[in-house]
Coordinates of C-alpha atoms and ligand atoms in Angstrom, one line a residue:
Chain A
X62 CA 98.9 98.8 99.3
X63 CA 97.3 97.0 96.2
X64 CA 95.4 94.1 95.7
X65 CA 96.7 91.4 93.2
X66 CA 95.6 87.6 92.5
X67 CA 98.0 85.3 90.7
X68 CA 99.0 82.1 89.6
X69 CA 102.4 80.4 91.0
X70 CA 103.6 76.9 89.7
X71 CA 99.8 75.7 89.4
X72 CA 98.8 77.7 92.7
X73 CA 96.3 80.4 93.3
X74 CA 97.5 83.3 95.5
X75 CA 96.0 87.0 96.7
X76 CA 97.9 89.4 98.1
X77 CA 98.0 93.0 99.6
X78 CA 101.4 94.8 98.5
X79 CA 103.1 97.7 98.2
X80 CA 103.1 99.1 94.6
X81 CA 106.8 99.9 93.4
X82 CA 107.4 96.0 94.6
X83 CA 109.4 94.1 92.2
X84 CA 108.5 90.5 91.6
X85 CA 111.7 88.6 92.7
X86 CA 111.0 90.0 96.1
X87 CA 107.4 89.2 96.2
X88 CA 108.0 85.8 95.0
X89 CA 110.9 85.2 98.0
X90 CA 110.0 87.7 100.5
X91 CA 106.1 87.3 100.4
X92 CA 105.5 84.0 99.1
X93 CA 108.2 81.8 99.9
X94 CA 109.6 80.8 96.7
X95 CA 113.4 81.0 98.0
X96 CA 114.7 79.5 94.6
X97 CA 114.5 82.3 92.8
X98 CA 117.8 84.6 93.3
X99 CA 118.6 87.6 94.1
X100 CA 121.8 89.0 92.9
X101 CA 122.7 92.0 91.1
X102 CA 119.2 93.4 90.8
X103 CA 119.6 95.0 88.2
X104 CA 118.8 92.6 85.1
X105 CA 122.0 91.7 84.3
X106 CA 123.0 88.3 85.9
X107 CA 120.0 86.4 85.0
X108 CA 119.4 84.3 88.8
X109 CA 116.0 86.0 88.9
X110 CA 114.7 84.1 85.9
X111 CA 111.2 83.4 86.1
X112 CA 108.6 82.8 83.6
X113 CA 105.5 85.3 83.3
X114 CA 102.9 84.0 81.1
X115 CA 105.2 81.8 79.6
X116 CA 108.0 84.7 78.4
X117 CA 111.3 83.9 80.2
X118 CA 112.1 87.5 82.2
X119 CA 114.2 88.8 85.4
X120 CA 112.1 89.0 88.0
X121 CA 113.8 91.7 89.5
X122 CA 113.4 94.3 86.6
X123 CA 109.3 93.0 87.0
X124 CA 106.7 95.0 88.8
X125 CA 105.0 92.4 90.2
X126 CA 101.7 94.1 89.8
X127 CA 102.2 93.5 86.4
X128 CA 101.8 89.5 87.4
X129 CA 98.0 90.5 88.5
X130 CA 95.8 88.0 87.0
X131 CA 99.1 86.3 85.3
X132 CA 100.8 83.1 85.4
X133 CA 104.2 82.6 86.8
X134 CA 106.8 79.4 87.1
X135 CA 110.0 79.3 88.7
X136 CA 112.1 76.4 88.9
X137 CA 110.3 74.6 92.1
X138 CA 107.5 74.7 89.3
X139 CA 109.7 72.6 86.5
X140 CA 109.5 69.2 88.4
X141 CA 106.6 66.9 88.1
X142 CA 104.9 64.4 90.1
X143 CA 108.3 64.0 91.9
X144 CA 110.0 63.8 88.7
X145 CA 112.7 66.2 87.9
X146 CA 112.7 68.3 84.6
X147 CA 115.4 66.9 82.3
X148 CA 117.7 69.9 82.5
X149 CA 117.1 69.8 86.3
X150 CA 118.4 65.9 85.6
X151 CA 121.1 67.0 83.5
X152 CA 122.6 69.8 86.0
X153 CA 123.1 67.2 88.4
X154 CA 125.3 64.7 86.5
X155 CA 127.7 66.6 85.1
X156 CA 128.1 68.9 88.1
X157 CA 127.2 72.0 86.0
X158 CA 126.3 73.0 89.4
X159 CA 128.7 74.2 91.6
X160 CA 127.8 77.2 94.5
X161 CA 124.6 76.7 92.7
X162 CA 122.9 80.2 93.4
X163 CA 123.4 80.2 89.3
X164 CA 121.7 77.2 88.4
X165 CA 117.8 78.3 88.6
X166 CA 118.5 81.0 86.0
X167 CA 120.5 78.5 83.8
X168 CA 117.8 76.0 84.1
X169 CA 114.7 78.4 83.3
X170 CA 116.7 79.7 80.2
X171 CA 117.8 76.6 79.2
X172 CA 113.8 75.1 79.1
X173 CA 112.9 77.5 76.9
X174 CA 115.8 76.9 74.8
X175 CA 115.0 72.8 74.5
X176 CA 110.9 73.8 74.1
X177 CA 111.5 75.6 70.9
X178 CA 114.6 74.1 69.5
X179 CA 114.9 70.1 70.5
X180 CA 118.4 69.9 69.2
X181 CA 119.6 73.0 69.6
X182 CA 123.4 73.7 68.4
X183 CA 126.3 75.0 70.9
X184 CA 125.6 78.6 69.4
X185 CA 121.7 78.1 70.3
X186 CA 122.8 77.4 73.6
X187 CA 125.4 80.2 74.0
X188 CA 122.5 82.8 72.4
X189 CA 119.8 81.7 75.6
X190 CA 122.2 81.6 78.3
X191 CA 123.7 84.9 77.1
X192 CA 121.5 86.7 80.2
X193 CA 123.1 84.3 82.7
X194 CA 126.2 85.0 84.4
X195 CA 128.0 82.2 86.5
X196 CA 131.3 82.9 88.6
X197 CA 132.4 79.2 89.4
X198 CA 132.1 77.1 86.6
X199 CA 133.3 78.8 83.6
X200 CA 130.5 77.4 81.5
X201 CA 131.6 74.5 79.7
X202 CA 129.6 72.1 82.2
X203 CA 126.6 73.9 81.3
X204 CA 126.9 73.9 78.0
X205 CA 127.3 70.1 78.5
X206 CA 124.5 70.0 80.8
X207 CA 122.0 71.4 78.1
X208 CA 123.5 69.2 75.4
X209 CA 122.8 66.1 77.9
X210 CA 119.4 67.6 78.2
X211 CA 118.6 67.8 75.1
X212 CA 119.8 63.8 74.6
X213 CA 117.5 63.1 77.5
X214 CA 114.5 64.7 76.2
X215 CA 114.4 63.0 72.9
X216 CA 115.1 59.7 74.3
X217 CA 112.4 60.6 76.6
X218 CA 110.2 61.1 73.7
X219 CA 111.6 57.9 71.7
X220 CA 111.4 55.6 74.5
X221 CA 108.7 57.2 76.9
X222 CA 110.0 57.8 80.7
Chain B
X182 CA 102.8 105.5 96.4
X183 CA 99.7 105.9 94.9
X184 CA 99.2 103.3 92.2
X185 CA 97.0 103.2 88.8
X186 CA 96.5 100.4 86.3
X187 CA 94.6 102.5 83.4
X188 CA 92.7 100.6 80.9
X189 CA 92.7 103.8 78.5
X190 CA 94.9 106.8 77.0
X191 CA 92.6 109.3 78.1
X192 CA 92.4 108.0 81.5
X193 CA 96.3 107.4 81.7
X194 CA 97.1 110.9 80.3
X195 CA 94.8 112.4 82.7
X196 CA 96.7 110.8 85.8
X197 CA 99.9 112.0 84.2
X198 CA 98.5 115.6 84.1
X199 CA 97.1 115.5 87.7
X200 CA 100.1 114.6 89.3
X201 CA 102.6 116.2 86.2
X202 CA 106.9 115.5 87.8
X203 CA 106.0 113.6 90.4
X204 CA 104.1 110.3 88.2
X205 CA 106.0 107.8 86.3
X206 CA 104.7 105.4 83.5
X207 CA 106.0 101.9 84.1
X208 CA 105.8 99.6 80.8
X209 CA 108.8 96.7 80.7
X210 CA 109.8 98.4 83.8
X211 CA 113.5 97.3 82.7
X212 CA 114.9 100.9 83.3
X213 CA 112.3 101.8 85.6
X214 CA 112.4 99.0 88.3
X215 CA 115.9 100.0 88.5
X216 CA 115.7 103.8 89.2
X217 CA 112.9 103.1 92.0
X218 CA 114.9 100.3 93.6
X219 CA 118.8 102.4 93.6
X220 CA 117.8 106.0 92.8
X221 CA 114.2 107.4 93.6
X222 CA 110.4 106.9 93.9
X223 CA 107.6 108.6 92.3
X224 CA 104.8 109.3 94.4
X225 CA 102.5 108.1 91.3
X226 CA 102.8 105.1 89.2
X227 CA 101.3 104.4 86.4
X228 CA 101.5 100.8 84.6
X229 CA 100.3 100.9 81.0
X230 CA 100.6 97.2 80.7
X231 CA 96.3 97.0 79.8
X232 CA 96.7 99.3 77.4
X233 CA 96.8 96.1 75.2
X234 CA 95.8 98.0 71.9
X235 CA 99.1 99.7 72.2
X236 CA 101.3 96.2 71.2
X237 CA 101.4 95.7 67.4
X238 CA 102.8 95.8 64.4
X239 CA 100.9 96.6 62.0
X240 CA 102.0 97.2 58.0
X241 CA 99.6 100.2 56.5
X242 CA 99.9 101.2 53.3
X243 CA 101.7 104.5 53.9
X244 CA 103.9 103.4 56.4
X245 CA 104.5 100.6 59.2
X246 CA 102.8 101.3 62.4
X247 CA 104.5 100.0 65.4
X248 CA 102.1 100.3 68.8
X249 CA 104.2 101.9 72.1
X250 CA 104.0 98.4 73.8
X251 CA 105.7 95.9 71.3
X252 CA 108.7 94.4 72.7
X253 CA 112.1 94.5 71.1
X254 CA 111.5 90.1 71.2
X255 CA 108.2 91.1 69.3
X256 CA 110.2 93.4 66.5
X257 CA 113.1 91.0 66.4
X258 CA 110.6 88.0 65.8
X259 CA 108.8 89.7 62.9
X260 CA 109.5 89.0 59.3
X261 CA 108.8 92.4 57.7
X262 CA 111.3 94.4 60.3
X263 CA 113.9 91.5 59.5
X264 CA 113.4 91.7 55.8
X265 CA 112.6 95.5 55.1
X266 CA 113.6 97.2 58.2
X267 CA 116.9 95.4 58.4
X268 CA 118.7 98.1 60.5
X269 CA 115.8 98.2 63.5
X270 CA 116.0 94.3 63.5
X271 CA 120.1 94.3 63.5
X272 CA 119.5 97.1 66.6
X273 CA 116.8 94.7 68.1
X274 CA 118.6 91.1 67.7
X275 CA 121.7 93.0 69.9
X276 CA 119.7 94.0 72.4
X277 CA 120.6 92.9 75.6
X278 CA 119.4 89.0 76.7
X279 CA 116.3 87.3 75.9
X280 CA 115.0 87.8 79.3
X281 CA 115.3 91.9 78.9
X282 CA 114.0 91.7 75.1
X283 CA 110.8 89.9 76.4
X284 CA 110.0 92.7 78.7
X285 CA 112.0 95.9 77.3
X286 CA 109.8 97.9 75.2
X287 CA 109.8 99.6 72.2
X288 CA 108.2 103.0 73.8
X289 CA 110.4 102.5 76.8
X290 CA 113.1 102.7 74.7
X291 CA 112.5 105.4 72.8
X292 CA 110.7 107.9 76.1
X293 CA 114.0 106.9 77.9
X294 CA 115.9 109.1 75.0
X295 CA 119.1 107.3 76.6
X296 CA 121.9 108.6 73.7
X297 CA 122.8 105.0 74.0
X298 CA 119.0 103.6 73.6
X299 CA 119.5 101.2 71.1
X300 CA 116.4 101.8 68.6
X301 CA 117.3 105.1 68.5
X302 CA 119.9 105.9 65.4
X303 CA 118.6 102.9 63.3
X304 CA 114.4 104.8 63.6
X305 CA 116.3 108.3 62.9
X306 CA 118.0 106.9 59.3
X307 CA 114.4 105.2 58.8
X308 CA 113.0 108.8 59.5
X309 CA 110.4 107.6 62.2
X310 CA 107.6 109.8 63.4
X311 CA 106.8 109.8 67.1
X312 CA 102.9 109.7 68.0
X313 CA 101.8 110.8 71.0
X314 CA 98.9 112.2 73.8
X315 CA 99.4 114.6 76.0
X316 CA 96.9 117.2 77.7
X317 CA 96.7 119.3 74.6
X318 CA 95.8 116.5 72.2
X319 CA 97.7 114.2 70.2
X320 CA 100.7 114.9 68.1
X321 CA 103.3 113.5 65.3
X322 CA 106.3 114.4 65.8
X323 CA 109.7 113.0 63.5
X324 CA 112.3 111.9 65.8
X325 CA 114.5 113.6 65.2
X326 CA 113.0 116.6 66.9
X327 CA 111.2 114.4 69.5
X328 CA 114.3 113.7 71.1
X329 CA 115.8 117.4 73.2
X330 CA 118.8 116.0 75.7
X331 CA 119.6 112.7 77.8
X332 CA 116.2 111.3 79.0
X333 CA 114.4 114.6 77.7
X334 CA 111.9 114.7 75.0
X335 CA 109.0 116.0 73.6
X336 CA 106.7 114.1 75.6
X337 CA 107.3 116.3 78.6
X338 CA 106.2 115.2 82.1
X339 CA 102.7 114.5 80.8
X340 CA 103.2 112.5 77.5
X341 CA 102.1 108.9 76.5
X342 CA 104.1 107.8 73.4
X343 CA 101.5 105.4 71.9
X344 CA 103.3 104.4 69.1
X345 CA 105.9 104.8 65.9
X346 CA 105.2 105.7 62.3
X347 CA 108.2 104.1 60.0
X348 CA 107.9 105.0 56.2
X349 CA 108.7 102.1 54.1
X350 CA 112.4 102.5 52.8
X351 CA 112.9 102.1 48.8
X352 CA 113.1 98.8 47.7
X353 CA 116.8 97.8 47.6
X354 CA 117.9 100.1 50.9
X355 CA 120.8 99.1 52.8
X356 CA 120.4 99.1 56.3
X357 CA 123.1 98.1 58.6
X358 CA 123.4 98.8 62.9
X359 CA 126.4 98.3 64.4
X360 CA 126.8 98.4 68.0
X361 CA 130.3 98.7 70.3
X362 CA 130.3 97.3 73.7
X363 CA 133.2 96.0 75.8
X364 CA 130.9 92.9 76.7
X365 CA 128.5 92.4 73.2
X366 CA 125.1 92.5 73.5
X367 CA 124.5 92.8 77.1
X368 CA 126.6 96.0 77.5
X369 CA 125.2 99.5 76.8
X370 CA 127.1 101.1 73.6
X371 CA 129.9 102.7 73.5
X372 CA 129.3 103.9 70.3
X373 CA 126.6 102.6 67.9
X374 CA 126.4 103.7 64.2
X375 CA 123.5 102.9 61.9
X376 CA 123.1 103.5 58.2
X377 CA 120.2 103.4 55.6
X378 CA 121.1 103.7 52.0
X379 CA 119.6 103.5 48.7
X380 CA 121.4 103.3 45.2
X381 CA 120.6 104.3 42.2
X382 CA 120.9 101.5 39.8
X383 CA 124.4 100.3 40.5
X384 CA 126.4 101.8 43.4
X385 CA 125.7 105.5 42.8
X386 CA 124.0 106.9 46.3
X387 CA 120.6 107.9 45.7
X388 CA 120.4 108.8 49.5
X389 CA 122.5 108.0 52.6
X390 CA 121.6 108.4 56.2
X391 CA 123.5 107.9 58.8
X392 CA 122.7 108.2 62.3
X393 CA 124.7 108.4 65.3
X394 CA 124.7 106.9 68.9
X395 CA 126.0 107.3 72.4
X396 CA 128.3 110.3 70.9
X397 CA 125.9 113.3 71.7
X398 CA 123.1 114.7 74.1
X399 CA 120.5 112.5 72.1
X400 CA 121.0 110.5 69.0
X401 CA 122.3 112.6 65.8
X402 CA 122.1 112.3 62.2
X403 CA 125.5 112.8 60.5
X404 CA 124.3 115.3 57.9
X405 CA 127.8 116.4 56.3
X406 CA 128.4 112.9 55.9
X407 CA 125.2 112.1 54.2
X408 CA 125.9 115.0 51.9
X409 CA 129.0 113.7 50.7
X410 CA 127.7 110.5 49.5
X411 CA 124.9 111.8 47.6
X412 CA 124.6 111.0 44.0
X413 CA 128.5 110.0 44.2
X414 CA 129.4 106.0 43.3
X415 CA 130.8 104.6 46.6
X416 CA 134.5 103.6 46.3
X417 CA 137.1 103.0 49.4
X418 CA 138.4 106.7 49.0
X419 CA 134.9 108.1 49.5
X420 CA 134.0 105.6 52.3
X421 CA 136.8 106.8 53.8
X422 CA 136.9 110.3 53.7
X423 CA 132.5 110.2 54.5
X424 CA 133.6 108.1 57.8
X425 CA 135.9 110.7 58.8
X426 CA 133.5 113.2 58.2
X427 CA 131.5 111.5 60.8
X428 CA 134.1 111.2 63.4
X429 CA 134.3 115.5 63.2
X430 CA 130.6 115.7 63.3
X431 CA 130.0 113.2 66.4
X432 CA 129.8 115.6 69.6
X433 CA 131.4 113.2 72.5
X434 CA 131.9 113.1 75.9
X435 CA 134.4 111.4 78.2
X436 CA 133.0 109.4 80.6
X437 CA 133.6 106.3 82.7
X438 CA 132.9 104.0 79.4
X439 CA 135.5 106.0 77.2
X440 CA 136.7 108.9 75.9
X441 CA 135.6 112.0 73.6
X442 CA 138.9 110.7 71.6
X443 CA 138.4 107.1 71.8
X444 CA 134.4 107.2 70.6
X445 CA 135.3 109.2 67.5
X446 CA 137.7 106.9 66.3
X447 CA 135.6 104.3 66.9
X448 CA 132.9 106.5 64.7
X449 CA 135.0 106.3 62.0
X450 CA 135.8 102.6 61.8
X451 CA 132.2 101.9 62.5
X452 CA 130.8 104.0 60.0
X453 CA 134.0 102.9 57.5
X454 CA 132.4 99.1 58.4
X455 CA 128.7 99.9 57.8
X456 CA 129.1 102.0 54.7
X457 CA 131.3 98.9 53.3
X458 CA 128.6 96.5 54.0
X459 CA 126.1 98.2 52.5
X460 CA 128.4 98.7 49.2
X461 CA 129.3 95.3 49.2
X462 CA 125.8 93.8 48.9
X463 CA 124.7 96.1 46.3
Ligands
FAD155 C1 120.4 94.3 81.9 C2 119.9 95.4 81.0 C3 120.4 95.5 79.7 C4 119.9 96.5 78.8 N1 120.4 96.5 77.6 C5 120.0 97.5 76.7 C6 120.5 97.5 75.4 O1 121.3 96.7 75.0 N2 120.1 98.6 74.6 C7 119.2 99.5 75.1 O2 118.9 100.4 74.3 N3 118.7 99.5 76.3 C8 119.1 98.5 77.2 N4 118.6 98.5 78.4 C9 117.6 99.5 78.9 C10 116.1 99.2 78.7 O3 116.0 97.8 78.7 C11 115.5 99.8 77.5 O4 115.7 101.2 77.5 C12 114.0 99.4 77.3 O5 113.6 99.6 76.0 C13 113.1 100.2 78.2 O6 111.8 99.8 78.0 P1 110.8 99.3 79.2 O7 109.5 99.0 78.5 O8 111.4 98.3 80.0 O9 110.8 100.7 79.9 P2 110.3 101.2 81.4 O10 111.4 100.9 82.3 O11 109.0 100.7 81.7 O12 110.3 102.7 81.1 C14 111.4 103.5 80.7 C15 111.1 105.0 80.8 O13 110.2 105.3 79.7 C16 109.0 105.8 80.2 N5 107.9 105.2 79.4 C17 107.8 103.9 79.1 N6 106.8 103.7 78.2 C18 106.3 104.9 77.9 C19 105.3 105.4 77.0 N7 104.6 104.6 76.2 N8 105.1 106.8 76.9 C20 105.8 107.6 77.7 N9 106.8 107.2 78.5 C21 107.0 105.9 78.6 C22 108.9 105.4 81.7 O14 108.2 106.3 82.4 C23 110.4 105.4 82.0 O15 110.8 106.7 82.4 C24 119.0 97.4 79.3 C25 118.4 97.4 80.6 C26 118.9 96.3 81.4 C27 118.3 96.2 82.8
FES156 S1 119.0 89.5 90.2 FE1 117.7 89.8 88.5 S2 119.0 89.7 86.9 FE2 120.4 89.7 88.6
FES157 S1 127.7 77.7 90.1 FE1 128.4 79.3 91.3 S2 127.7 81.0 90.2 FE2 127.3 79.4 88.9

């Protein structure tokens, strides 16, 4: 076992673990943070999405010991003060959310997207979601969902909240 | 499991050569993380993520210096790789998602020696040098000879790849990768073909490489090809007849992706492709 101390969604945690641990399964297996998915395991699908030290990764393909002394967010980090993030906003209203297990990936990729590029183009959006795979919705309501997102953030901006 | 977190080469080597076949280094841990979790477990790890002074790109006078621990976000982000190294930055910009090119590195690429790694064939036609520690001392190694079968190199069981030595190309090179995959970007190449070419004033060849992936034990260089081309002004006919060339000199397999048969055709219409796209922006 090895020691590691991190930083989750604005929280301080230590813990004892076993080495070859990724850190998908310490995040939801030791600490509880079930929105983070596990699906193929392999970095392919993208449900894993976390950030570490603000680079958007697959927590699955992470050692988490590589997290000691790090920072990580996953999507029960994007909300503030009871406030949802506006992608987490945007999800919702066009139903770009169906079985769901998806959406946390979509979401974390799609932040990153709208922090760099406010107005990003349909191709900007295809490019970041490239590492998420969905079954159900065949992609168009996400692609709306960001492009709602996007509208919401700058009126956000223009108008305040 | 035992479990190290070295802060130096020395130190990491030296954990490497107590406990030789039975350590692994861990860096982007994008290949690794799978093999532990499906396939098998060292009995040693060793994560090289605070060897922080092994991440950079660094432009020296002689030749760009690219540190072990850049990632393939880090290469496709930089300017002088996008401007000057154009056939690494096509290979890095196709490289999986952006969640695997924040964490994949270039040194995990390259130790891999997957055929199929993509940074491979594009660093063979740049004629990259391989620097690296082992027991014995440090050594620089071209590629080309770095690389001895699928997931076997010249690092042995003991080696720490610390970085890449890329000579500049000649003003005016052409660099082009192209990459086949049945699903783009996020699929491992079926066949990937890069090319780095120079002309002599207009479109005569001062000096063609071409490299070859996924379509031998380790990454080749398609010699005969490169011969061909040499001091000749590229026209369709010779294109042509140097893309065929490559075809007969790839060494395929058949296997689950696709066929011995099917790979060297698709070595020909690659290489016909890349060879045109250099030509045309002469
Ligand atoms: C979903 C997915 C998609 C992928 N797509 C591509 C793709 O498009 N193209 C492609 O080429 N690859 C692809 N890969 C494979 C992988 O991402 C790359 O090979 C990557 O560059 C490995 O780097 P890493 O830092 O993650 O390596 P790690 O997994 O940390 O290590 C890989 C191997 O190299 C050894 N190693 C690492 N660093 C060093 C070093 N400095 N010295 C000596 N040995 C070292 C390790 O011991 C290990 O055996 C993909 C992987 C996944 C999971
Ligand atoms: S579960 Fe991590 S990418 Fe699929
Ligand atoms: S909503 Fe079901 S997988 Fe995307």
């Amino acid at each position: 076992m090895i020691e590691i101390a991190l930083n989750v969604n604005g929280k301080e945690h230590h813990a004892s673990l076993q080495p070859y641990l990724s850190l998908m399964d310490f995040l939801r297996d030791m600490l509880g943070y079930k929105g983070v998915k596990v699906c193929c395991s392999t970095g392919e699908c993208g449900a894993c999405t976390v950030y570490m030290n603000g680079k958007l990764v697959n927590s699955c393909v992470t050692l988490a010991a590589a997290a000691d002394s790090g920072e990580i967010t996953t999507v029960e980090g994007l909300a503030s003060n009871g406030k949802l993030h506006p992608v987490q906003i945007a999800f919702i209203e066009t139903g770009a959310s169906q079985c769901g297990y998806c959406t946390p990936g979509f979401i974390m990729s799609a932040k990153v997207l709208l922090d760099e590029h406010p107005n990003p183009t349909v191709d900007d959006i295809k490019d970041v979601i490239s590492g998420n795979i969905c079954r159900c919705t065949g992609y168009t309501k996400i692609i709306e969902a960001i492009q709602l997102a996007a509208s919401i953030q700058l009126a956000e901006q223009v108008y305040g909240d | 499991m035992e479990y190290f977190s070295p802060t130096s080469v020395e130190d990491a080597v030296s954990i490497l050569h107590k406990y030789g076949e039975r350590s692994r280094l861990i860096a982007g841990g994008t290949d690794l993380m799978v093999d532990m979790r499906f396939k098998d477990q060292p009995d040693c790890l060793v994560n090289i993520n605070r060897l922080s002074n092994l991440s950079f790109i660094k432009p020296d006078e002689d030749c760009l210096r690219i540190g072990a621990l850049t990632t393939i976000r880090e290469l496709e982000a930089n300017h002088l790789i996008k401007t000057r190294f154009r056939v690494l930055w096509n290979a890095a910009h196709q490289f999986a998602s952006l969640q695997i090119r924040n964490a994949a590195t270039i040194g995990g690429n390259i130790a891999r020696a997957s055929p199929a790694g993509e940074t491979l064939a594009p660093l063979l036609t740049l004629e990259a040098k391989a620097r690296f520690v082992t027991a014995d001392g440090e050594q620089l190694l071209p590629l080309e000879r770095f690389f001895l079968g699928p997931g076997r190199t010249a690092l042995g069981a003991g080696g720490l790849l610390t970085g890449i030595e890329v000579p500049y190309p000649d003003d005016g090179a052409r660099g082009v990768y192209l990459k086949h995959a049945v699903r783009g970007p996020m699929d491992i190449v079926v066949v990937g073909v890069a090319t780095t070419i120079t002309f002599d004033g207009r479109s005569a060849v001062n000096e063609a490489r071409i490299g070859l992936a996924a379509v031998g034990p380790t990454p080749m260089r398609a010699r005969g090809s490169e011969q061909l081309l040499q001091g000749k002004h590229l026209d369709l006919p010779l294109i042509e007849e140097a893309a065929r060339g490559a075809a007969e000199e790839a060494k395929p397999i058949s296997d689950h992706r696709a066929s011995a048969e099917y790979r060297r055709w698709i070595v020909e219409s690659l290489t016909r492709r890349a060879l045109t796209q250099a030509w045309q922006n002469v």
